[in-house]
Every structure is written in C-alpha cells, then in structure tokens.
Amino acid sequence: AMFTYSRFHRGKFGPAWEAMMEITVPLYKEKKQAFQLLEAKQWKKSAEQSLNSRKNEILQSIDEMFTALKTNEEIYHLLVEGIIPQAELTFQASLSAYQVGKVDFLTTLDSLMTLYDEKMRLHMTLEMFHKDLADVEAMIGKPLETHHGGENHESRREQ
C-alpha cells in the first residue's frame, strides 16, 4: 500500500488538502502463478529432453569411435600377422628368382613396392588408431589402457 498527501492553496478559498491511498489487490494472482508454474514445468521438460538428446548423441559418437578403434586394431593385426609377412616372403622369393634369372626386374620391383605399400598402410592404420584413441579419450575425459601395437584393452564404454 502507498499513502501520499499534499497541501496547496486555492487562492481566496484558503488552503486545501489532498490525500491519496494506493492498494494493490491481487485479483489474478493464483491464475498468474499457475501459468508461471506450468511454463516452468514445460521449460524443465524441454531442457530434460534436450539433455537426453545430447547424451544420446554423445553415446552414439563414443560407440562410433570405439568401432573405428576396433576396426583399426583388426586391420593392424591383419597387416602385422599376415599381409606384411606374406609380402616380405613374396619379395624375398622374387629377389631370389631374379638373381638366378627366373623373373624380370619389374616383377621384383613390383613385389618390393607391394611390401612398401603394405608397410605404409600399417603406419597409416596406426596413425588413425592413435587419432581415434585421442578422440575417445577427449570425449570420455580419461585415458584408455593400451599397449604397443595399437591393441586396445579397455574397449568397453563405462556407463
């Protein structure tokens, strides 16, 4: 409530007083509060849906990153355990055959280039593995346990 008063002169009629009182009557207070409460509940629900959506996006990204890690790990093993040893044997056989004149130089050079290509592929696979590993670690906020050769031992997501 607010109360004000003032005095003023009215010429030959003499002094006069004026008083005013202002009172706020909350006629629609409950309706207004109910609307505000409903609005707050809707905002909370929208925020929760947004949070859940973001969580799902992050979990999907982490799953995709783990899949990429696993794929690179499998390619690494294929290269180290099968493809590169086979390419080395092929090159050695081609070199021996070239030395005794059974194959031409281009065949030997081709087997050497194949060996180098597979070794380059191995290094690219390791590079991608370590990049993906760094991405996963940045996303989950902690380092993963790994050991040489790109093998990943902690490849399950903690929830």
mmCIF file of C-alpha atoms in Angstrom, residues 78-136:
data_model
loop_
_atom_site.group_PDB
_atom_site.id
_atom_site.type_symbol
_atom_site.label_atom_id
_atom_site.label_comp_id
_atom_site.label_asym_id
_atom_site.label_seq_id
_atom_site.Cartn_x
_atom_site.Cartn_y
_atom_site.Cartn_z
ATOM 1 C CA LEU A 78 45.916 -58.481 -40.291
ATOM 2 C CA LEU A 79 48.821 -56.442 -41.616
ATOM 3 C CA VAL A 80 51.341 -57.470 -38.939
ATOM 4 C CA GLU A 81 50.391 -61.127 -38.719
ATOM 5 C CA GLY A 82 49.541 -61.936 -42.319
ATOM 6 C CA ILE A 83 49.788 -59.418 -45.099
ATOM 7 C CA ILE A 84 53.219 -57.892 -44.407
ATOM 8 C CA PRO A 85 54.950 -61.225 -43.647
ATOM 9 C CA GLN A 86 53.445 -62.624 -46.868
ATOM 10 C CA ALA A 87 54.592 -59.562 -48.835
ATOM 11 C CA GLU A 88 58.110 -59.944 -47.384
ATOM 12 C CA LEU A 89 58.184 -63.631 -48.381
ATOM 13 C CA THR A 90 56.937 -62.752 -51.864
ATOM 14 C CA PHE A 91 59.633 -60.103 -52.241
ATOM 15 C CA GLN A 92 62.373 -62.442 -50.989
ATOM 16 C CA ALA A 93 61.202 -65.183 -53.372
ATOM 17 C CA SER A 94 61.047 -62.698 -56.252
ATOM 18 C CA LEU A 95 64.518 -61.373 -55.418
ATOM 19 C CA SER A 96 65.928 -64.903 -55.325
ATOM 20 C CA ALA A 97 64.240 -65.751 -58.619
ATOM 21 C CA TYR A 98 65.580 -62.532 -60.164
ATOM 22 C CA GLN A 99 69.119 -63.352 -59.029
ATOM 23 C CA VAL A 100 69.026 -66.652 -60.901
ATOM 24 C CA GLY A 101 67.254 -65.140 -63.915
ATOM 25 C CA LYS A 102 63.825 -66.721 -63.490
ATOM 26 C CA VAL A 103 61.857 -63.425 -63.218
ATOM 27 C CA ASP A 104 62.456 -59.986 -64.623
ATOM 28 C CA PHE A 105 63.405 -56.865 -62.673
ATOM 29 C CA LEU A 106 59.922 -55.300 -62.908
ATOM 30 C CA THR A 107 58.359 -58.305 -61.152
ATOM 31 C CA THR A 108 60.888 -57.979 -58.332
ATOM 32 C CA LEU A 109 60.336 -54.219 -58.165
ATOM 33 C CA ASP A 110 56.578 -54.756 -58.091
ATOM 34 C CA SER A 111 56.858 -57.153 -55.112
ATOM 35 C CA LEU A 112 59.077 -54.616 -53.296
ATOM 36 C CA MET A 113 56.553 -51.818 -53.954
ATOM 37 C CA THR A 114 53.761 -54.051 -52.649
ATOM 38 C CA LEU A 115 55.764 -54.638 -49.460
ATOM 39 C CA TYR A 116 56.346 -50.872 -49.032
ATOM 40 C CA ASP A 117 52.682 -50.117 -49.725
ATOM 41 C CA GLU A 118 51.603 -52.555 -47.009
ATOM 42 C CA LYS A 119 54.110 -51.090 -44.541
ATOM 43 C CA MET A 120 52.800 -47.618 -45.362
ATOM 44 C CA ARG A 121 49.275 -48.887 -44.807
ATOM 45 C CA LEU A 122 50.403 -50.215 -41.419
ATOM 46 C CA HIS A 123 51.714 -46.791 -40.394
ATOM 47 C CA MET A 124 48.542 -45.075 -41.616
ATOM 48 C CA THR A 125 46.450 -47.572 -39.636
ATOM 49 C CA LEU A 126 48.489 -46.853 -36.509
ATOM 50 C CA GLU A 127 48.114 -43.123 -37.094
ATOM 51 C CA MET A 128 44.330 -43.471 -37.407
ATOM 52 C CA PHE A 129 44.228 -45.711 -34.329
ATOM 53 C CA HIS A 130 46.058 -43.130 -32.208
ATOM 54 C CA LYS A 131 43.923 -40.280 -33.567
ATOM 55 C CA ASP A 132 40.731 -42.202 -32.785
ATOM 56 C CA LEU A 133 42.124 -43.143 -29.367
ATOM 57 C CA ALA A 134 42.821 -39.468 -28.603
ATOM 58 C CA ASP A 135 39.278 -38.565 -29.741
ATOM 59 C CA VAL A 136 37.745 -41.202 -27.457
#
